[in-house]
Amino acid sequence: MHEATKASKVSFFDYIVIGGGTTGIPIATTLSANYSVLLLERGGSPYNDANITNASNFGLYFFDTSPDAPAQQFMTQGVPNARARVLGGGTSINAGFYSRGEEQFNKDAKLTDVDLIQESYEWTEKVMVFGQDVQSWQSAVRAGLVEAGVKPDNGFSYDHLVGTKVGGAIFDENGTRHTAADLLQYANPNGFSLLLHATVHKILFKHKGRSKPRAYGVVFEDTFGKKHVAYLKRRKNNEIILSAGALGSPQLLMLSGIGPKDQLDALNIKIVLEQPFVGQDMADNPLNVLFIPSPISVERSLVQVVGITPFGSYIEASGGFNIIFVNLSDYQGYTPEMGGFIYEKVNGPLSKGDLKIANRNASDNPLVTFNYFTEPEDLQKCVKGIETILKTFNSEAFSNYKLANMTDKDILDLNMKIPYNLIAHGNTSTSLEQHCKDTVRTIWHYHGGCHIGKVIDDEYKVIGVDSLRVIDGSTLLNSPGTNPQASLLMLGRYMGVTILSQRIAGEK
Ligand SMILES: Cc1cc2nc3c(=O)[nH]c(=O)nc-3n(C[C@H](O)[C@H](O)[C@H](O)COP(=O)(O)OP(=O)(O)OC[C@H]3O[C@@H](n4cnc5c(N)ncnc54)[C@H](O)[C@@H]3O)c2cc1C
């Protein structure tokens, strides 16, 4: 692991992987077994940064607006959001909940080898996934969800099962975060190079004498603003793999000349391939939150329990701190330490937006829209999700939790302070539909922009050019499972093994 400032001006590798994140690290690590690999990450190291490594510091990096902060903020249609800018990618700044994707995801993602899917999950889990110690707040949510009809209680499981369960986490029993960077312990150190603070600005293409343009190198910049070029060695089957995430990958394709003509023309970018689908169908799963104040402190927890409803709403909870960064002014007298959150995520979603490049600087955010709740089906899932949260809150199991911890006056106070409760009892003119729209926020599971069948083929190769694949959250049609990191880590390992084994077989 070196700073890009130390890199030579020109270098040569069999594989160049752009983006040292959730998907990019398992790919690069796996390919290094037999080939030379350069992994380029625009951010710094997650190690020795207590804000990243310590679970109870979750989200502090959202307040760091320096150019090298591990989370880069962006805003879409009034909803604040964030993307990773650090080795480990999303796994270095996320809430850590780990739950495998559903069968349908494997089909959509064209992953057909069931044994390899299982092995790839286990490869990750061995290094960076842990069980969770569920205490009273999360236990109350779990029992309340089951009583509210999110059945059966599936106990602890990594699998995607309808009902209520406890999932895994990338935090160990001491609350220490294990990121995708921990998977680098699997890498073959011979011929593997990882550069930090290496921002890729462009993928280079050769056209001459070819039926299709071929990717053959990348230009990246170090923190001094110095440009470096890394080329693919002249060997058949060498490739560049773009894993810069749902915002980074479509952005970099466009900056390199692959994208909608009008956008490339507007910024005077030379067209390599006109591709109207790059940046299309961006989606973010809407999240709506219920804060439950408590007169006593609630134990701190990130996501531990999830209710997987049959109607497509996923219900999760956290407690003891404001991980969702809601405005608590409605709950005077209560602090996030004195309360818990129950929230629901709409799966899919069906509502889509798009991504456009704002300028030619790869370090800046592109412009993104998600158009939350433009599809009525998403709105109905939200309404049903909130109704289920209310049932959970009003369940006997939850009453027992309240009774054990609060006085009668506290409970009365609490019920008065929950506007959603009032809504459910018909005491307000606001409909739940309107409430969903008014209080929408993100669970940071945005995806899309380089879809299978549109921008890439079933092998994740960019359609219309040679020697370039995109493998990361930008390829997803829907957010997999309840939370996507497990599926993306698996996808990285799966594709790494697939590329490697096909190539070795072909070269024999
Ligand atoms: C705050 C937050 C909380 C979340 N909570 C959870 C959770 O609890 N559970 C869960 O399963 N999921 C969670 N997620 C979602 C999950 O972490 C992401 O979906 C996943 O990490 C995305 O993986 P990726 O490989 O597509 O992109 P990333 O992991 O973001 O990787 C992309 C990498 O590319 C780098 N990059 C981008 N552009 C360039 C460039 N031009 N040059 C060089 N490098 C570049 C980035 O710095 C980044 O490291 C959360 C996400 C966030 C942001």
XYZ file of C-alpha atoms and ligand atoms in Angstrom:
561
model
C 0.000 0.000 0.000
C 1.664 3.243 -1.163
C 0.742 6.849 -1.710
C 0.259 7.668 -5.390
C 2.863 10.434 -5.028
C 5.425 7.591 -4.806
C 4.235 5.936 -8.020
C 6.324 5.993 -11.167
C 5.116 8.162 -14.027
C 4.475 5.149 -16.209
C 3.766 1.543 -15.187
C 2.471 -1.724 -16.698
C 0.132 -4.387 -15.308
C -2.050 -7.315 -16.401
C -5.085 -5.891 -14.615
C -5.886 -2.366 -13.515
C -8.765 -2.132 -11.026
C -10.250 1.339 -10.521
C -11.740 1.822 -7.043
C -10.518 0.103 -3.863
C -14.019 -0.388 -2.505
C -16.474 -3.111 -1.571
C -16.401 -4.835 -4.962
C -13.005 -3.702 -6.275
C -10.928 -5.133 -3.417
C -12.169 -8.734 -3.688
C -11.701 -8.608 -7.477
C -8.155 -7.221 -7.340
C -7.180 -9.552 -4.510
C -8.444 -12.598 -6.370
C -6.822 -11.706 -9.709
C -3.461 -11.175 -8.000
C -3.165 -14.942 -7.449
C -1.878 -15.360 -11.022
C -1.421 -11.914 -12.573
C 0.075 -8.498 -11.828
C -2.590 -6.123 -10.532
C -2.729 -2.379 -9.903
C -5.526 -1.238 -7.573
C -6.163 2.518 -7.631
C -8.115 4.156 -4.790
C -8.831 7.876 -4.624
C -9.064 7.944 -0.797
C -6.698 7.144 2.064
C -6.381 4.181 4.411
C -9.187 3.269 6.834
C -6.712 1.881 9.374
C -5.806 3.985 12.427
C -8.763 6.325 11.914
C -10.907 5.897 15.045
C -13.902 7.505 13.347
C -13.894 4.640 10.883
C -12.724 1.725 13.010
C -14.924 2.338 16.054
C -18.628 1.433 15.674
C -19.788 4.059 18.129
C -18.236 6.798 15.968
C -20.496 5.871 13.057
C -21.267 8.919 10.959
C -18.842 11.406 12.530
C -17.141 11.570 9.137
C -20.320 13.096 7.686
C -19.308 16.289 9.465
C -15.835 16.307 7.891
C -16.066 18.403 4.743
C -12.332 18.479 3.959
C -11.326 17.404 0.424
C -9.818 14.173 1.763
C -12.682 13.231 4.095
C -13.614 9.515 3.897
C -17.230 10.430 3.084
C -18.004 12.774 0.200
C -21.368 14.430 0.676
C -23.846 14.921 -2.144
C -27.401 16.160 -2.294
C -30.216 14.848 -4.468
C -33.549 16.604 -4.652
C -33.291 17.844 -1.054
C -32.059 14.551 0.432
C -28.512 14.654 1.872
C -26.430 11.624 0.910
C -22.828 10.413 1.056
C -20.396 8.271 -0.924
C -17.148 6.660 0.128
C -13.744 8.218 -0.565
C -11.516 5.801 1.308
C -9.928 2.375 0.875
C -12.638 -0.187 1.694
C -15.231 2.039 0.007
C -18.705 1.755 1.528
C -17.521 -0.875 4.026
C -15.363 1.808 5.678
C -18.202 4.259 6.298
C -21.355 2.162 6.361
C -23.565 1.026 9.235
C -22.054 -2.440 9.010
C -25.185 -4.617 8.788
C -24.508 -7.795 6.852
C -27.225 -9.865 5.176
C -26.921 -11.930 1.992
C -28.922 -11.177 -1.135
C -32.018 -13.037 -2.330
C -32.135 -15.676 -5.104
C -33.555 -13.144 -7.553
C -30.422 -11.019 -7.193
C -28.241 -13.927 -8.374
C -30.507 -14.321 -11.408
C -30.535 -10.601 -12.203
C -26.758 -10.440 -11.760
C -26.264 -13.504 -14.028
C -24.489 -15.460 -11.305
C -25.239 -19.073 -12.182
C -22.694 -21.108 -10.216
C -24.450 -21.826 -6.909
C -21.347 -23.366 -5.311
C -19.225 -20.376 -6.240
C -21.838 -18.003 -4.775
C -21.714 -19.910 -1.483
C -17.898 -20.111 -1.474
C -17.618 -16.397 -2.273
C -19.877 -15.412 0.622
C -17.887 -17.641 2.965
C -14.566 -16.250 1.685
C -15.654 -12.783 2.873
C -17.445 -13.866 6.039
C -14.399 -15.749 7.351
C -12.444 -12.493 7.473
C -14.823 -9.624 8.099
C -18.272 -10.700 9.338
C -19.390 -11.345 12.922
C -22.431 -12.302 14.985
C -24.186 -9.688 17.126
C -24.991 -9.366 20.813
C -28.658 -8.315 20.857
C -29.759 -6.447 23.980
C -33.081 -5.128 25.276
C -34.021 -2.433 22.707
C -33.269 -4.592 19.655
C -34.921 -7.602 21.351
C -38.092 -5.550 21.867
C -38.104 -4.545 18.205
C -37.587 -8.154 17.180
C -40.440 -9.493 19.335
C -42.660 -6.567 18.305
C -42.055 -7.229 14.611
C -43.017 -10.884 14.980
C -46.170 -9.870 16.835
C -46.906 -7.340 14.099
C -46.990 -10.220 11.631
C -43.445 -10.232 10.218
C -43.161 -13.974 10.768
C -41.582 -16.387 11.417
C -38.812 -15.470 13.838
C -35.834 -16.853 11.925
C -33.334 -16.371 14.746
C -29.803 -15.462 13.637
C -29.095 -15.859 9.940
C -27.085 -14.314 7.109
C -29.718 -15.527 4.638
C -32.526 -13.503 3.117
C -35.627 -15.071 4.715
C -39.110 -13.610 4.926
C -39.793 -12.988 8.624
C -37.774 -11.395 11.396
C -34.120 -12.188 12.031
C -30.871 -11.007 13.549
C -28.217 -10.457 10.879
C -24.419 -10.223 10.907
C -22.172 -7.179 11.102
C -18.721 -6.134 9.990
C -18.089 -4.953 13.574
C -16.508 -7.511 15.907
C -17.442 -8.064 19.559
C -15.261 -5.080 20.557
C -17.079 -2.789 18.150
C -14.108 -2.653 15.766
C -14.970 -2.294 12.085
C -13.540 -4.786 9.590
C -13.596 -3.352 6.094
C -13.096 -4.860 2.655
C -9.465 -3.752 3.058
C -9.071 -6.693 5.459
C -9.578 -8.969 2.433
C -6.208 -7.775 1.141
C -4.686 -10.404 3.442
C -5.716 -12.882 0.719
C -3.714 -10.998 -1.939
C -0.560 -12.341 -3.533
C 2.021 -9.688 -2.602
C 4.139 -10.469 -5.678
C 2.937 -8.232 -8.430
C 0.143 -6.573 -6.448
C 0.294 -2.786 -6.167
C -2.182 -0.672 -4.263
C -2.017 3.095 -4.586
C -3.893 5.448 -2.259
C -4.942 9.002 -3.140
C -4.836 7.942 -6.775
C -7.818 9.541 -8.517
C -8.439 8.118 -11.957
C -9.422 10.838 -14.420
C -9.647 8.892 -17.618
C -9.590 5.460 -19.194
C -7.566 5.444 -22.425
C -8.786 3.728 -25.605
C -7.041 2.632 -28.823
C -9.087 2.675 -32.007
C -6.607 2.338 -34.821
C -7.016 -0.779 -36.934
C -9.664 -2.231 -34.639
C -13.347 -2.946 -35.095
C -13.980 -1.835 -31.508
C -12.082 0.622 -29.293
C -9.891 -1.191 -26.759
C -9.155 0.079 -23.248
C -5.377 0.033 -22.758
C -4.527 2.302 -19.842
C -5.645 4.871 -17.272
C -4.549 8.350 -16.263
C -4.544 9.019 -12.525
C -3.615 11.998 -10.395
C -1.829 12.055 -7.031
C -2.347 14.574 -4.209
C 0.294 16.929 -5.675
C -1.807 17.115 -8.830
C 0.801 15.126 -10.742
C -0.496 12.856 -13.518
C 0.621 9.223 -13.895
C -0.255 6.699 -16.575
C -0.706 2.972 -15.991
C -0.928 0.734 -19.059
C -2.057 -2.809 -19.601
C 0.873 -5.059 -20.498
C 0.662 -6.231 -24.087
C -0.913 -9.608 -23.335
C -4.129 -10.969 -24.736
C -6.946 -10.955 -22.144
C -5.467 -8.239 -19.927
C -8.235 -5.918 -18.744
C -9.241 -2.797 -16.894
C -11.964 -3.274 -14.300
C -14.016 -0.293 -13.236
C -15.325 -0.602 -9.653
C -15.705 3.059 -8.685
C -19.251 2.640 -7.308
C -22.692 3.749 -8.454
C -21.674 7.377 -8.853
C -18.017 6.919 -9.807
C -18.328 4.301 -12.544
C -20.888 5.979 -14.847
C -19.113 9.285 -14.228
C -15.729 7.875 -15.251
C -17.140 6.142 -18.335
C -18.535 9.485 -19.474
C -15.322 11.366 -18.687
C -13.519 8.748 -20.800
C -15.835 9.234 -23.789
C -18.492 6.524 -23.296
C -21.955 7.943 -22.684
C -24.876 9.959 -24.024
C -23.753 12.154 -26.923
C -25.418 15.346 -25.726
C -23.616 15.208 -22.404
C -20.205 14.472 -23.876
C -20.643 17.185 -26.498
C -21.684 19.720 -23.869
C -18.349 19.260 -22.104
C -16.272 18.825 -25.259
C -15.379 15.246 -24.425
C -14.192 13.258 -27.417
C -16.655 10.440 -28.079
C -15.225 6.922 -27.938
C -18.616 5.237 -27.967
C -22.051 6.805 -28.010
C -23.922 4.992 -25.233
C -27.215 6.561 -24.144
C -27.705 4.153 -21.212
C -24.680 5.256 -19.172
C -26.017 7.091 -16.124
C -29.595 6.002 -16.742
C -31.904 4.363 -14.179
C -30.149 5.541 -11.041
C -32.106 4.523 -7.969
C -31.992 5.004 -4.221
C -34.164 3.053 -1.802
C -36.310 5.486 0.159
C -36.078 5.331 3.948
C -38.617 6.619 6.467
C -37.925 6.750 10.171
C -39.826 6.628 13.443
C -37.975 7.975 16.484
C -39.065 6.477 19.785
C -38.001 8.642 22.704
C -37.345 6.994 26.033
C -36.992 8.526 29.492
C -33.957 6.335 30.127
C -30.901 5.743 27.980
C -31.251 3.092 25.318
C -28.217 0.871 24.729
C -26.217 1.838 21.673
C -26.698 -0.366 18.677
C -26.379 -0.092 14.934
C -28.573 -2.331 12.785
C -28.987 -5.822 14.287
C -32.563 -6.913 13.632
C -34.428 -6.829 10.333
C -38.037 -7.563 9.458
C -38.316 -8.853 5.885
C -41.980 -8.375 4.985
C -43.594 -10.247 2.096
C -44.757 -6.939 0.597
C -41.293 -5.487 -0.062
C -40.568 -3.266 2.903
C -37.565 -3.997 5.144
C -37.775 -2.842 8.737
C -34.607 -2.191 10.720
C -33.719 -0.504 13.978
C -30.881 1.188 15.801
C -30.734 2.668 19.271
C -28.927 5.089 21.529
C -27.555 7.405 18.877
C -28.755 9.389 15.950
C -27.434 7.266 13.110
C -30.064 8.497 10.707
C -29.339 12.146 11.504
C -32.999 13.040 11.871
C -33.996 16.413 13.225
C -35.072 15.725 16.777
C -36.511 19.163 17.489
C -39.993 17.591 17.482
C -39.057 15.638 20.573
C -38.019 18.374 22.996
C -36.312 17.064 26.031
C -35.171 13.861 24.366
C -31.739 13.245 22.927
C -30.775 10.447 20.551
C -29.132 8.647 23.508
C -32.624 8.515 24.997
C -34.391 6.707 22.257
C -34.331 4.322 19.406
C -35.127 4.452 15.742
C -37.224 2.070 13.716
C -37.100 2.632 9.993
C -38.285 1.053 6.826
C -36.621 0.725 3.460
C -38.604 0.182 0.284
C -36.999 -2.639 -1.732
C -36.250 -2.291 -5.445
C -37.177 0.534 -5.930
C -39.138 1.012 -9.149
C -38.718 4.803 -9.152
C -35.624 5.827 -11.120
C -33.604 8.913 -11.945
C -30.363 9.606 -13.754
C -26.778 10.775 -13.481
C -25.171 13.547 -15.464
C -21.612 14.830 -15.362
C -21.315 18.351 -14.013
C -17.799 19.081 -15.278
C -14.633 17.288 -16.371
C -13.190 16.881 -12.890
C -13.418 13.254 -11.687
C -13.016 14.395 -8.059
C -16.268 16.369 -8.132
C -19.676 14.786 -7.698
C -21.789 14.183 -10.764
C -25.399 15.440 -10.690
C -27.821 12.730 -9.608
C -31.589 12.416 -9.327
C -33.450 9.451 -7.811
C -37.070 10.651 -8.125
C -38.207 8.967 -4.909
C -41.793 7.667 -4.923
C -42.618 8.571 -8.501
C -43.852 4.971 -8.887
C -47.051 4.348 -6.861
C -45.927 0.831 -5.923
C -42.958 2.261 -3.975
C -45.298 4.563 -2.089
C -47.622 1.701 -1.166
C -44.664 -0.303 0.194
C -43.702 2.693 2.318
C -47.229 3.071 3.702
C -47.457 -0.623 4.568
C -43.983 -0.435 6.142
C -44.983 2.443 8.394
C -48.176 0.640 9.351
C -46.048 -2.352 10.347
C -43.739 -0.136 12.417
C -46.780 1.252 14.210
C -48.073 -2.240 14.887
C -44.622 -3.123 16.236
C -44.672 -0.066 18.478
C -48.162 -0.917 19.736
C -47.433 -4.623 20.255
C -47.574 -6.325 23.618
C -43.872 -7.162 23.382
C -43.077 -3.508 22.941
C -45.446 -2.510 25.753
C -43.535 -4.819 28.032
C -40.349 -3.038 27.047
C -41.987 0.340 27.669
C -43.465 -0.801 30.994
C -40.127 -2.126 32.146
C -38.432 1.150 31.414
C -40.954 3.961 31.753
C -43.544 5.438 34.094
C -47.188 5.820 32.999
C -46.612 9.507 32.475
C -43.598 8.786 30.287
C -45.640 6.425 28.154
C -48.431 8.975 27.772
C -45.849 11.595 26.927
C -44.248 9.270 24.444
C -47.492 8.443 22.678
C -48.273 12.156 22.386
C -44.897 12.860 20.890
C -45.050 10.408 18.062
C -46.773 12.132 15.185
C -46.950 8.911 13.229
C -49.032 7.443 16.014
C -51.443 10.339 15.764
C -51.620 9.890 12.035
C -52.443 6.224 12.479
C -55.272 7.140 14.768
C -56.739 9.556 12.290
C -55.947 12.672 14.314
C -54.330 14.501 11.465
C -55.236 15.331 7.930
C -51.845 14.245 6.595
C -52.042 10.908 4.820
C -49.356 8.289 5.264
C -48.632 8.662 1.541
C -47.864 12.342 2.027
C -45.933 11.539 5.168
C -43.718 9.101 3.217
C -42.960 11.774 0.647
C -42.394 14.548 3.179
C -40.010 12.611 5.410
C -38.070 10.600 2.826
C -34.372 10.159 3.449
C -31.690 7.731 2.244
C -30.362 4.437 3.562
C -27.374 4.995 1.207
C -28.168 1.973 -0.992
C -28.185 3.968 -4.250
C -27.257 1.968 -7.354
C -27.518 1.793 -11.138
C -26.067 3.743 -14.049
C -24.264 0.822 -15.793
C -26.932 -1.865 -16.055
C -26.517 -5.406 -17.309
C -27.932 -5.740 -20.820
C -27.697 -1.992 -21.384
C -24.127 -0.874 -20.629
C -22.484 -4.221 -19.820
C -23.124 -7.758 -21.037
C -23.734 -10.842 -18.877
C -19.989 -11.122 -18.203
C -19.833 -7.491 -17.029
C -17.908 -6.490 -20.174
C -18.706 -3.004 -21.420
C -20.735 -3.443 -24.599
C -19.078 -1.975 -27.694
C -15.472 -1.818 -26.421
C -12.794 -4.392 -25.578
C -10.793 -5.047 -22.394
C -13.068 -3.144 -20.017
C -15.564 -4.421 -17.437
C -17.687 -2.633 -14.840
C -18.304 -4.613 -11.641
C -19.879 -2.822 -8.653
C -23.117 -1.254 -7.387
C -23.613 0.645 -10.645
C -24.570 -2.634 -12.348
C -27.418 -3.470 -9.941
C -31.021 -3.391 -11.171
C -32.319 -3.487 -7.577
C -30.631 -3.151 -4.209
C -29.918 -6.790 -3.224
C -31.121 -8.314 0.059
C -32.043 -6.044 2.908
C -28.643 -4.302 2.654
C -26.311 -4.616 -0.324
C -22.744 -4.983 0.949
C -22.833 -8.789 1.378
C -23.955 -9.257 -2.230
C -21.397 -6.806 -3.606
C -18.512 -8.389 -1.695
C -19.673 -11.779 -2.992
C -20.021 -10.403 -6.543
C -16.419 -9.147 -6.421
C -15.023 -12.496 -5.352
C -17.325 -14.422 -7.738
C -16.263 -12.372 -10.748
C -12.596 -12.456 -9.737
C -12.663 -16.277 -9.583
C -14.661 -16.484 -12.826
C -12.306 -14.218 -14.781
C -9.283 -16.035 -13.411
C -10.519 -19.571 -14.073
C -11.779 -18.787 -17.598
C -8.490 -17.143 -18.464
C -6.318 -19.908 -17.031
C -8.414 -22.537 -18.870
C -8.169 -20.531 -22.127
C -4.405 -20.095 -21.859
C -3.672 -23.777 -21.210
C -23.319 5.727 5.168
C -23.594 4.401 4.538
C -24.206 3.395 5.295
C -24.474 2.155 4.724
N -24.911 1.122 5.511
C -24.913 -0.149 5.008
C -25.122 -1.279 5.848
O -25.284 -1.172 7.069
N -25.132 -2.518 5.265
C -24.942 -2.705 3.926
O -24.996 -3.848 3.463
N -24.733 -1.639 3.117
C -24.671 -0.391 3.622
N -24.386 0.676 2.815
C -24.270 0.441 1.359
C -22.974 -0.261 0.930
O -21.908 0.097 1.781
C -22.697 0.135 -0.529
O -23.807 -0.218 -1.324
C -21.472 -0.584 -1.094
O -20.371 -0.386 -0.237
C -21.146 -0.070 -2.492
O -20.070 -0.826 -3.019
P -19.392 -0.450 -4.405
O -18.278 -1.433 -4.615
O -20.409 -0.302 -5.454
O -18.789 1.015 -4.170
P -17.783 1.538 -3.052
O -17.624 0.570 -1.957
O -18.199 2.911 -2.715
O -16.390 1.573 -3.829
C -16.070 2.516 -4.799
C -14.641 2.983 -4.533
O -14.164 3.651 -5.691
C -13.414 4.783 -5.296
N -13.426 5.714 -6.431
C -14.495 6.382 -6.938
N -14.112 7.124 -7.986
C -12.782 6.916 -8.161
C -11.813 7.423 -9.075
N -12.145 8.285 -10.051
N -10.521 7.022 -8.942
C -10.158 6.134 -7.966
N -11.039 5.632 -7.073
C -12.337 6.013 -7.176
C -14.140 5.286 -4.048
O -13.324 6.106 -3.261
C -14.537 3.966 -3.375
O -13.562 3.514 -2.462
C -24.144 1.929 3.350
C -23.539 2.933 2.595
C -23.240 4.154 3.174
C -22.589 5.218 2.333
